[in-house]
PDB file of C-alpha atoms in Angstrom:
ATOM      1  CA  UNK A  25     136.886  89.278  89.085  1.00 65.00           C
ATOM      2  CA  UNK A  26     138.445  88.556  92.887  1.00 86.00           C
ATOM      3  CA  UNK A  27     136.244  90.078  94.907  1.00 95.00           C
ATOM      4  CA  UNK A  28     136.199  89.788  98.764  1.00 97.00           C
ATOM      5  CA  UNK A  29     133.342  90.345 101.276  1.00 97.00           C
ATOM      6  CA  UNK A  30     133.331  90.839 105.363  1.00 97.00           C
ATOM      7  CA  UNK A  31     130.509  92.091 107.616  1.00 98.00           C
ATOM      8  CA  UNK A  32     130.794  95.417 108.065  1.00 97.00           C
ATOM      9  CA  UNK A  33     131.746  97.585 111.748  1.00 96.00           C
ATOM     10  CA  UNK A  34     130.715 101.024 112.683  1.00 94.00           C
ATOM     11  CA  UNK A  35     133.494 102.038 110.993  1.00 96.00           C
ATOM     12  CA  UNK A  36     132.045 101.069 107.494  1.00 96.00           C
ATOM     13  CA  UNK A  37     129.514 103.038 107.686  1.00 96.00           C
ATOM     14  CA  UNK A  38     130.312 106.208 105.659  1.00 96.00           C
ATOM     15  CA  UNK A  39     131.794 103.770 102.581  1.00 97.00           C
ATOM     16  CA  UNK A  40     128.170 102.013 103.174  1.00 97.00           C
ATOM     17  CA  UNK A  41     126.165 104.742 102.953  1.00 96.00           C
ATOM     18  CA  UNK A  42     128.525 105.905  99.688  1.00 96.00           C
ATOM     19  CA  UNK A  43     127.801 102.288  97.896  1.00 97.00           C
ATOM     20  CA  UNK A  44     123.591 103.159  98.362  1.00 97.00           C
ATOM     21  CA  UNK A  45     123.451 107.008  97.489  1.00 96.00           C
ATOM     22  CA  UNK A  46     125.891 105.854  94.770  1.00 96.00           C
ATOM     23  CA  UNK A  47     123.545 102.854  93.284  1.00 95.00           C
ATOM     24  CA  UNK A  48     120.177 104.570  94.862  1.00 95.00           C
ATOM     25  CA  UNK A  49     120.017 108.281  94.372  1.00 91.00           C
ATOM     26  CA  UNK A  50     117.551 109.737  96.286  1.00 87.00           C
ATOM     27  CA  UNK A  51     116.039 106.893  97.899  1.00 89.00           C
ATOM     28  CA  UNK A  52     117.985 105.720 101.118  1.00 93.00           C
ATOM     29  CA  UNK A  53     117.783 104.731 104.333  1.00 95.00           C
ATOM     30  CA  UNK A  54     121.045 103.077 105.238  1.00 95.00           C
ATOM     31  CA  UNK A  55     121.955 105.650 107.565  1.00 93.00           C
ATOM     32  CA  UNK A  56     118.620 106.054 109.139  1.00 93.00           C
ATOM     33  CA  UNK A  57     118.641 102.286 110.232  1.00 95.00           C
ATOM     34  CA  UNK A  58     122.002 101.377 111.100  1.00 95.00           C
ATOM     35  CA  UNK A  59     121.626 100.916 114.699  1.00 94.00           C
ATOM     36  CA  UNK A  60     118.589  99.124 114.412  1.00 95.00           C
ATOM     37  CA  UNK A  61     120.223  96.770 111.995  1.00 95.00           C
ATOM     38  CA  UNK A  62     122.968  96.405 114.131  1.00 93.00           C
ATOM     39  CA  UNK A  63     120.567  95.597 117.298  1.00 95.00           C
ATOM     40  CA  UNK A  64     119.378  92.621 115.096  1.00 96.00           C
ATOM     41  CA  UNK A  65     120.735  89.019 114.536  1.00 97.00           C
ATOM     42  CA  UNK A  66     122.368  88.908 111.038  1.00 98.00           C
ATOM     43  CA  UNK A  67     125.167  91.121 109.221  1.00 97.00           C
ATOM     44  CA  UNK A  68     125.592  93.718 106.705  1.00 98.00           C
ATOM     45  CA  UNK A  69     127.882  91.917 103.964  1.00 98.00           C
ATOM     46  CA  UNK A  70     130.490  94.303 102.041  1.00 98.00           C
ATOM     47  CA  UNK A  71     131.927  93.462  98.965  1.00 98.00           C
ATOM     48  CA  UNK A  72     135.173  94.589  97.655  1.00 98.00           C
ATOM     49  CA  UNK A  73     136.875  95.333  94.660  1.00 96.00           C
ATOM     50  CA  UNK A  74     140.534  94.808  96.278  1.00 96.00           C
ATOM     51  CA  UNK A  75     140.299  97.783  98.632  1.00 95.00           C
ATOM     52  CA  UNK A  76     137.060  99.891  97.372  1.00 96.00           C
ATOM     53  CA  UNK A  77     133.947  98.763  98.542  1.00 98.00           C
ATOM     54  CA  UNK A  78     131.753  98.311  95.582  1.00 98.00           C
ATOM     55  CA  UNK A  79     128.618  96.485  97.039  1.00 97.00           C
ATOM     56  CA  UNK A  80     126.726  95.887 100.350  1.00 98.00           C
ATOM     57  CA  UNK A  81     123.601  93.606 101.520  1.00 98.00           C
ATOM     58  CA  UNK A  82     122.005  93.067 104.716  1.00 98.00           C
ATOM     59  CA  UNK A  83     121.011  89.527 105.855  1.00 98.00           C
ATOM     60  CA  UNK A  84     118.652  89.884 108.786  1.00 98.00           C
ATOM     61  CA  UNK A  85     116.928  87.155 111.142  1.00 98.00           C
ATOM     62  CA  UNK A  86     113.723  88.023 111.650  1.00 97.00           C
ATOM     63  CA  UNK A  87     111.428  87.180 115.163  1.00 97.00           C
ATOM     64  CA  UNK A  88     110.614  83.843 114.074  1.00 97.00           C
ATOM     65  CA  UNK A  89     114.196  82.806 113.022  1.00 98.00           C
ATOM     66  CA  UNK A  90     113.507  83.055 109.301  1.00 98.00           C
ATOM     67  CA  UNK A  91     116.302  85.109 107.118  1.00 98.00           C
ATOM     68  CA  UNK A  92     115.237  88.282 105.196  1.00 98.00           C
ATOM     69  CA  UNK A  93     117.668  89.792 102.551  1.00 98.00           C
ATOM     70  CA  UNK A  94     117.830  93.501 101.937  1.00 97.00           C
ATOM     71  CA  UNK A  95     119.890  96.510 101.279  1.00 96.00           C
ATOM     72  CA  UNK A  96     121.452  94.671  98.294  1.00 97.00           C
ATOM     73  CA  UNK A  97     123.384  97.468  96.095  1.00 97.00           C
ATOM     74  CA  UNK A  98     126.105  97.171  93.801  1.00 97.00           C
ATOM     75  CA  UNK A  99     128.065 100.215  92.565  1.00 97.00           C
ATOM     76  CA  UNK A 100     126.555 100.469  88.451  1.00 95.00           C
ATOM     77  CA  UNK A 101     130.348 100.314  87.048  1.00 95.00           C
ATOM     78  CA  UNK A 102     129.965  97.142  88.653  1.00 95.00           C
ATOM     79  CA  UNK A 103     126.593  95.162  87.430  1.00 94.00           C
ATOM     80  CA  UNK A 104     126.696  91.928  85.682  1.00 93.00           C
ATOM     81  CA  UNK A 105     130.352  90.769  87.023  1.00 95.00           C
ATOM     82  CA  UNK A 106     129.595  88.855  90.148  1.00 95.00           C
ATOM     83  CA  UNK A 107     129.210  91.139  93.248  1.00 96.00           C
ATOM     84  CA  UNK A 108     126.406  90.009  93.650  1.00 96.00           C
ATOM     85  CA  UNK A 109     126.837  86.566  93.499  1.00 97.00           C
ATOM     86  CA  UNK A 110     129.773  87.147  96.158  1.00 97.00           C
ATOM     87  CA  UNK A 111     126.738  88.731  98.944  1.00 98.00           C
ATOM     88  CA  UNK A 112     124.594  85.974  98.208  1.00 98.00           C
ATOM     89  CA  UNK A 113     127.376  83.228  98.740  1.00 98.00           C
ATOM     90  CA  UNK A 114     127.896  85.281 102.214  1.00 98.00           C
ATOM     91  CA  UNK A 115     123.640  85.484 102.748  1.00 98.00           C
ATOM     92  CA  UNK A 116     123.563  81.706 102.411  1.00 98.00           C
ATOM     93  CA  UNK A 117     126.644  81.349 105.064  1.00 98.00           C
ATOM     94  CA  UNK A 118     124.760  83.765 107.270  1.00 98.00           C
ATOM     95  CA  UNK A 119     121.440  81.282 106.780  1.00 98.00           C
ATOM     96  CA  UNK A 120     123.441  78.420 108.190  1.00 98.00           C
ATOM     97  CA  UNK A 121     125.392  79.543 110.862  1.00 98.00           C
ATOM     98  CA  UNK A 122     121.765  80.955 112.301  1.00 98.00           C
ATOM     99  CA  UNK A 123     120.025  77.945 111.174  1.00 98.00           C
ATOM    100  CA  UNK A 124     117.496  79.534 109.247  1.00 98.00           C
ATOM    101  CA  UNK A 125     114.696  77.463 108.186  1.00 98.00           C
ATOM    102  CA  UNK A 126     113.991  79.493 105.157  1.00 98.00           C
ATOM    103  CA  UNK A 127     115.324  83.149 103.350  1.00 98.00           C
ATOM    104  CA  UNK A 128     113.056  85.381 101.393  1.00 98.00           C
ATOM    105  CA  UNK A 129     113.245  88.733  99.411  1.00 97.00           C
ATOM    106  CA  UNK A 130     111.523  90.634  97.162  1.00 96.00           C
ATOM    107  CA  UNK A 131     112.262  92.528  94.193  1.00 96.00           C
ATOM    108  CA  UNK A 132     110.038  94.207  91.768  1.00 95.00           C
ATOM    109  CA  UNK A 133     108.476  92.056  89.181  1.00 95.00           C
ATOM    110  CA  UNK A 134     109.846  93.176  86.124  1.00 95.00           C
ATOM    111  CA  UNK A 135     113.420  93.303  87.723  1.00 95.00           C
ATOM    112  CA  UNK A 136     114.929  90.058  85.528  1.00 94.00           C
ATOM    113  CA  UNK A 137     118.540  90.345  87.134  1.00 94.00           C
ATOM    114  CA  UNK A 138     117.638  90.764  90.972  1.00 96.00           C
ATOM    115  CA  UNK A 139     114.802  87.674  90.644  1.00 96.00           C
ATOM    116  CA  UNK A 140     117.470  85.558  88.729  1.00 96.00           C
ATOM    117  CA  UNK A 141     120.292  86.301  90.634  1.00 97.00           C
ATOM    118  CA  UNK A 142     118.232  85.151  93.790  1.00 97.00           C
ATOM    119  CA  UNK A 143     116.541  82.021  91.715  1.00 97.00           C
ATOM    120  CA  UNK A 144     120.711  80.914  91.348  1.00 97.00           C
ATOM    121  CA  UNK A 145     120.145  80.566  94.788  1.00 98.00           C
ATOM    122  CA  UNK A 146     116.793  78.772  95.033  1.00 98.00           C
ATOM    123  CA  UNK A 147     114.680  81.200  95.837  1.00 98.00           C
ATOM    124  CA  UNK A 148     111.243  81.131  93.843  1.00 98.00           C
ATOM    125  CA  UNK A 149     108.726  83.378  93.307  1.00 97.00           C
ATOM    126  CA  UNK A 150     105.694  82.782  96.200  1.00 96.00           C
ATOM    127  CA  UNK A 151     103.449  85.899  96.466  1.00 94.00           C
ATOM    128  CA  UNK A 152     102.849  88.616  94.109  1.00 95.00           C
ATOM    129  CA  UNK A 153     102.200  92.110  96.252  1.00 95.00           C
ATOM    130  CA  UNK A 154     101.596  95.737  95.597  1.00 94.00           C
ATOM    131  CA  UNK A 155     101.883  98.580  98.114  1.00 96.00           C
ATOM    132  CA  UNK A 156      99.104 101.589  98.755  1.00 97.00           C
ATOM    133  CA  UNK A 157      99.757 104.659  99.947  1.00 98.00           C
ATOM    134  CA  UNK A 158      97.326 107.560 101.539  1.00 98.00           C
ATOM    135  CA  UNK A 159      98.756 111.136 101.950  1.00 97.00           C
ATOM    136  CA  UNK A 160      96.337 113.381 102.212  1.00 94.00           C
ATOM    137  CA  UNK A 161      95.593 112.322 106.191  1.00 96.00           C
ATOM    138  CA  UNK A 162      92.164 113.868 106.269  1.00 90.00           C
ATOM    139  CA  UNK A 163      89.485 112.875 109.279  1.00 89.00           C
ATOM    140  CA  UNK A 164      91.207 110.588 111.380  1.00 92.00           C
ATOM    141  CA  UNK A 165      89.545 108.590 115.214  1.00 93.00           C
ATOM    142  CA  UNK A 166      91.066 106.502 117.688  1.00 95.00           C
ATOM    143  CA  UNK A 167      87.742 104.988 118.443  1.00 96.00           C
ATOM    144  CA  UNK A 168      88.438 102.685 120.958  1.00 96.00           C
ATOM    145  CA  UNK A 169      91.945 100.817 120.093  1.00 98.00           C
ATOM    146  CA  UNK A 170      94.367  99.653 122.825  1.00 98.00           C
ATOM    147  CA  UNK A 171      97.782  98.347 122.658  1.00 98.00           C
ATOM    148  CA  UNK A 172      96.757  94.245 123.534  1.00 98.00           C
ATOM    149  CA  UNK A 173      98.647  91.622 124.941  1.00 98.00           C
ATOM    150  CA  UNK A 174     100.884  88.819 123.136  1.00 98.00           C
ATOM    151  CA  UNK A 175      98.633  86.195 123.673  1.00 98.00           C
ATOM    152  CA  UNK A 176      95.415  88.420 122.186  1.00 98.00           C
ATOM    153  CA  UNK A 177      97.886  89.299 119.302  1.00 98.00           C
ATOM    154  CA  UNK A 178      98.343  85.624 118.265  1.00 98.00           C
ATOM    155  CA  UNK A 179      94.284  85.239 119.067  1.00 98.00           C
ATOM    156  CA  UNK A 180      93.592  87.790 116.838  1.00 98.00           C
ATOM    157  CA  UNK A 181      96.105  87.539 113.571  1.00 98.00           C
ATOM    158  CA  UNK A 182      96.274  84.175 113.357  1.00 98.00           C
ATOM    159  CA  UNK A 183      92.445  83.928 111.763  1.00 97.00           C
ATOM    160  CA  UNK A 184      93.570  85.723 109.388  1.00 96.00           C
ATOM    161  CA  UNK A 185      96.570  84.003 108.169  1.00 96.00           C
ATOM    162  CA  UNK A 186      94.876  82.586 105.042  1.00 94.00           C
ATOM    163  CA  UNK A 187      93.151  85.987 103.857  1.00 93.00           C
ATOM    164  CA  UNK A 188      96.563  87.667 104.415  1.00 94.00           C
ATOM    165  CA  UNK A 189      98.588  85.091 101.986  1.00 93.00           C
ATOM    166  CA  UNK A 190     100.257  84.195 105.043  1.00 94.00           C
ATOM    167  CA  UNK A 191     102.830  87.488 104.950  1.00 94.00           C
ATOM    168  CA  UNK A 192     102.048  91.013 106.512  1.00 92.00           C
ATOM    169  CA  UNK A 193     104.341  93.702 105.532  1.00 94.00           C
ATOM    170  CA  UNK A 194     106.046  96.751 107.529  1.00 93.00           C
ATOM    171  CA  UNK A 195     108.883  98.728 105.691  1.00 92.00           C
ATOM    172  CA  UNK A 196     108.456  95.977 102.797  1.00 92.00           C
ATOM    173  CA  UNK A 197     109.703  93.711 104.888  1.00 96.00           C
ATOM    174  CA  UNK A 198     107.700  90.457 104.271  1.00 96.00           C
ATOM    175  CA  UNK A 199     106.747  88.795 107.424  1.00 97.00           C
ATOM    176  CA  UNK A 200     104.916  85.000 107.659  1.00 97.00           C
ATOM    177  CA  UNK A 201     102.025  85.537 109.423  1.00 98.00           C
ATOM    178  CA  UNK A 202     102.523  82.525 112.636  1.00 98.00           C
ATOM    179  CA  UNK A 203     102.662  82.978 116.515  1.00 98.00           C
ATOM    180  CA  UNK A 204     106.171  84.345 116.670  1.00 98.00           C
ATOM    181  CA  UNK A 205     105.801  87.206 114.734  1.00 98.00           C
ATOM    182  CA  UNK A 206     102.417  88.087 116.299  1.00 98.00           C
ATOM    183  CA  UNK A 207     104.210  87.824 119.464  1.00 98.00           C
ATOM    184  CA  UNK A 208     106.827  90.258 118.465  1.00 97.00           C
ATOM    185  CA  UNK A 209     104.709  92.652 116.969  1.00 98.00           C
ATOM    186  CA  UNK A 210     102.764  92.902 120.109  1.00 98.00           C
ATOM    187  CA  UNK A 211     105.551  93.192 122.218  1.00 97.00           C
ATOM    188  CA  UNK A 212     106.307  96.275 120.139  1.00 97.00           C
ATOM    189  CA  UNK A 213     103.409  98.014 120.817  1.00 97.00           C
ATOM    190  CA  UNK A 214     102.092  97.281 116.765  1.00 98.00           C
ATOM    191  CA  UNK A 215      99.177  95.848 117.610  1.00 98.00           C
ATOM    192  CA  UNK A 216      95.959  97.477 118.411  1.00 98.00           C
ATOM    193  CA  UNK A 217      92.123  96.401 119.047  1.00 98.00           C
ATOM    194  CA  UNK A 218      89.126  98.322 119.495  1.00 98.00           C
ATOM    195  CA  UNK A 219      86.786  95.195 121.446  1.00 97.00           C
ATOM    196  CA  UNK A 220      83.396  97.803 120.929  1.00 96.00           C
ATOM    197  CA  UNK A 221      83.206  96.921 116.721  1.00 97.00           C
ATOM    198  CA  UNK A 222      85.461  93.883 117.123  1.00 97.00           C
ATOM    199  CA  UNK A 223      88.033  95.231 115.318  1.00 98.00           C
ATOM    200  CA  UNK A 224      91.806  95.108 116.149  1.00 98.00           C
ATOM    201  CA  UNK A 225      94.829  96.769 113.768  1.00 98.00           C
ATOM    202  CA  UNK A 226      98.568  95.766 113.232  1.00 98.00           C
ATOM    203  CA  UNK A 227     100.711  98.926 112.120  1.00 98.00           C
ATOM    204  CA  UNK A 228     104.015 100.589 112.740  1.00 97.00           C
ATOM    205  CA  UNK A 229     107.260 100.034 110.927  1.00 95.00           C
ATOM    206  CA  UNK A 230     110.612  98.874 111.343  1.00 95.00           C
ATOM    207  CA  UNK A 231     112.538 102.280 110.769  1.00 93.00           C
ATOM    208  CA  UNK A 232     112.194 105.517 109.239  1.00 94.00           C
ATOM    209  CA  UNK A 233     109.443 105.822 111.661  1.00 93.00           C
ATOM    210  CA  UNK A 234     108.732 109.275 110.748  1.00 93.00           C
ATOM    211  CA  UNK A 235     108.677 108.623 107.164  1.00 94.00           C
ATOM    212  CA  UNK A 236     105.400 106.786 106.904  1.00 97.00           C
ATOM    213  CA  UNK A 237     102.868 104.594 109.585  1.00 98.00           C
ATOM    214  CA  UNK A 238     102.516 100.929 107.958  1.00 98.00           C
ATOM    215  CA  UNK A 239      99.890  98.880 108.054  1.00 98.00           C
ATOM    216  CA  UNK A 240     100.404  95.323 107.980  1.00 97.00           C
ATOM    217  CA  UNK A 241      96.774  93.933 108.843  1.00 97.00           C
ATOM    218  CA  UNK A 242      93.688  94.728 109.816  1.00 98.00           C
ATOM    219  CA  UNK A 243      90.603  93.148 110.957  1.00 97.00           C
ATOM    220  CA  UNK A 244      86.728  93.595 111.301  1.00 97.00           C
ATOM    221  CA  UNK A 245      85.425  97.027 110.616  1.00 97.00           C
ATOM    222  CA  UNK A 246      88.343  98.342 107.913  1.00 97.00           C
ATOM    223  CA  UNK A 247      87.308 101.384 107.635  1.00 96.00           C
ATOM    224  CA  UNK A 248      87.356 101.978 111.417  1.00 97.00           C
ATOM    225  CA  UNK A 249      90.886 100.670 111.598  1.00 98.00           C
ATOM    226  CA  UNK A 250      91.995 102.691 108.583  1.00 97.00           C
ATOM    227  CA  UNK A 251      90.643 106.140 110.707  1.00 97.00           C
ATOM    228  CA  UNK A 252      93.064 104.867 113.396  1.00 98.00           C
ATOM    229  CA  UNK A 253      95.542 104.882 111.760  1.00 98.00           C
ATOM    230  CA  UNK A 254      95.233 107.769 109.826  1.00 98.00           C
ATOM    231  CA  UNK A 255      94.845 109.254 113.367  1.00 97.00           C
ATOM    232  CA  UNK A 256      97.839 107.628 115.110  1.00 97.00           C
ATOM    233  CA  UNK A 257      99.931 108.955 111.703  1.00 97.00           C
ATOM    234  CA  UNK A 258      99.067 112.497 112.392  1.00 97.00           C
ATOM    235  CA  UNK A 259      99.476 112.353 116.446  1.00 96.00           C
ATOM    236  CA  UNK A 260     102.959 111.367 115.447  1.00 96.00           C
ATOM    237  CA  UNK A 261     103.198 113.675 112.699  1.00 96.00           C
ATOM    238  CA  UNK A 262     103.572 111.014 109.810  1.00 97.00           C
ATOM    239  CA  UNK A 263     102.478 112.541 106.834  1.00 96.00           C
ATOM    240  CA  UNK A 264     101.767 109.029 104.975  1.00 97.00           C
ATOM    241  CA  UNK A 265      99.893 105.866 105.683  1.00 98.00           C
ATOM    242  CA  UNK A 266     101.096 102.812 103.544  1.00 98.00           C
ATOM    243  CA  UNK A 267      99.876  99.388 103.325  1.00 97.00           C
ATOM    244  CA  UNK A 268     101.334  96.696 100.842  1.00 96.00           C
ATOM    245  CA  UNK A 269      99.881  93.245 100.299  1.00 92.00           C
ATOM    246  CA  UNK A 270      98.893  90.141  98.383  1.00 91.00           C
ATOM    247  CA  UNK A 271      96.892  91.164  95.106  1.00 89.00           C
ATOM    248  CA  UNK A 272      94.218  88.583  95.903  1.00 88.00           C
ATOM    249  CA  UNK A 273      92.991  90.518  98.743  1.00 91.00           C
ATOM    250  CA  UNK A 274      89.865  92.455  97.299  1.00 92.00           C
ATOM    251  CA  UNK A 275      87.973  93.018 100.599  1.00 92.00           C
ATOM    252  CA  UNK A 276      90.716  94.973 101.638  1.00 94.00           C
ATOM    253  CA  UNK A 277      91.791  96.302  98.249  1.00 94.00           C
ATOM    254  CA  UNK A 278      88.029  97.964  98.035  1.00 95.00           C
ATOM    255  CA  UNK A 279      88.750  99.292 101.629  1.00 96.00           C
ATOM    256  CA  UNK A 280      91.973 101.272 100.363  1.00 97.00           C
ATOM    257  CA  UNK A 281      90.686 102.760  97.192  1.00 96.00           C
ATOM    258  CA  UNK A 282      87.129 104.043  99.422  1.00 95.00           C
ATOM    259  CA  UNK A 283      89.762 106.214 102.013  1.00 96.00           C
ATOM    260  CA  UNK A 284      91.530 107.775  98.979  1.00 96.00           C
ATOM    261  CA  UNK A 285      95.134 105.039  98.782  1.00 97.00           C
ATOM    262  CA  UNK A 286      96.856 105.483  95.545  1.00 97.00           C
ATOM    263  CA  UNK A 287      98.396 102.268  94.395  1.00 96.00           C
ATOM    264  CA  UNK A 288     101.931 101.857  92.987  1.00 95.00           C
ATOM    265  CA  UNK A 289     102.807 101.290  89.240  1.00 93.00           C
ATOM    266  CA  UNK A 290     104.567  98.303  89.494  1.00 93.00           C
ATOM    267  CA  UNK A 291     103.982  94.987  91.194  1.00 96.00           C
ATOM    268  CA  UNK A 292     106.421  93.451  93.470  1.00 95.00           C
ATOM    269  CA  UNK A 293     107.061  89.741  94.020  1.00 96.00           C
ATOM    270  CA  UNK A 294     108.345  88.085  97.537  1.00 96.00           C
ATOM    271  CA  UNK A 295     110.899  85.362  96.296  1.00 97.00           C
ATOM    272  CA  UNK A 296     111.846  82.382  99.414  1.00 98.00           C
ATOM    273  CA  UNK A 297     114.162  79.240  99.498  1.00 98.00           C
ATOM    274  CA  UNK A 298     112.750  76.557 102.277  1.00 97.00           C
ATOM    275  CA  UNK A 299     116.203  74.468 103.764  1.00 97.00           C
TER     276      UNK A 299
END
């Protein structure tokens, strides 16, 4: 079929937000994080069945100029006939005119058509991941965690970047663990240390800020950086704590399971393409 695409305006939003409640139900967020979208370098791509929108993804350049692709929904009426080919064409425009060094996703790992849609486009399978979630916020101590510096950030995280399977996570938004990213974070208040057990936190999220307090790494005493956060969830009244990461993690897999997480059923799998 002939589709079209554009980047959307403000004045897309409403069909937008129809495309996702249309292909997601229950589970949206469009709405929620349109202006921060919109404050980022990138582009929501709509895609159009001559004058009805019938698909939408966001391409979005994250701190350290890599390309993250996300929001991808195409109306059901409309699987399987090359909507989705037409975003990616666009995502891949969007890589160069940014000049993107790499673009990565994820999908879940039993999802054949989103992982081979994105493999048409070179992206491979690099990390498998699963997320944890706590809800019953019980207990809870800021011990002694401040909001550090940049240049502590980077001294801190960057230790870490093998453990971590080089990716932290907020939102499931997968993030290379390097300098520029720990410099963002830090700059936006996510990172936290507490210098009396040598322990420092990185947690937050990207929106829906009220929906749950991520956790994207953690360091030194776990269990005293898991109480902060459980602590800094309820001060903000967050009434979940998630953390997703690599499966080969067990140190901090053990960590989870001792403060109550719950895992997920399924298993999801961060694809990337390297220009």
């Amino acid at each position: 079929m002939a589709f079209t695409v554009k980047l959307a305006t403000y004045d897309d939003l409403k069909a937008c937000d129809a495309v996702e409640r249309e292909t997601m139900g229950d589970y949206v967020y469009l709405q929620d994080a349109w202006h921060y979208f919109n404050s980022l370098d990138g582009g929501l791509v709509c895609v159009y069945d001559g004058d009805k929108m019938i698909g939408i993804g966001r391409f979005t350049v994250l701190p350290d100029g890599t390309g993250w692709l996300e929001t991808l929904r195409v109306i059901p009426s409309y699987h399987r006939q090359g909507a989705g080919r037409k975003i990616y064409e666009m995502y891949m425009e969007l890589a160069k005119k940014f000049n993107c060094p790499s673009v990565a996703m994820f999908t879940g790992l039993t999802n054949v058509a989103s992982s081979g849609l994105a493999e048409v486009f070179g992206l491979r399978t690099v990390m498998k991941h699963k997320g944890w979630h706590l809800t019953n916020l019980e207990g809870g101590n800021p011990h002694g965690f401040k909001h550090v510096n940049w240049q502590r950030a980077v001294e801190l995280i960057m230790p870490l970047k093998e453990q971590y399977n080089n990716y932290f996570t907020f939102n499931r938004t997968f993030h290379h663990v390097n300098e520029a990213n720990a410099k963002q974070f830090a700059i936006e208040g996510k990172v936290f240390e507490d210098k009396e057990s040598g322990s420092f936190i990185v947690c937050g999220g990207r929106f829906q800020h009220n929906v749950a307090l991520h956790i994207a790494m953690m360091g030194g005493d776990l269990d005293k950086c898991i109480d902060f956060a459980i602590n800094y969830a309820k001060a903000q009244g967050i009434e979940k704590v998630s953390c997703t990461f690599a499966l080969d993690n067990p140190q901090l897999e053990e960590a989870l399971k001792a403060r109550g997480f719950a895992p997920e059923s399924s298993t999801i799998i961060t694809k990337e393409v390297v220009f």
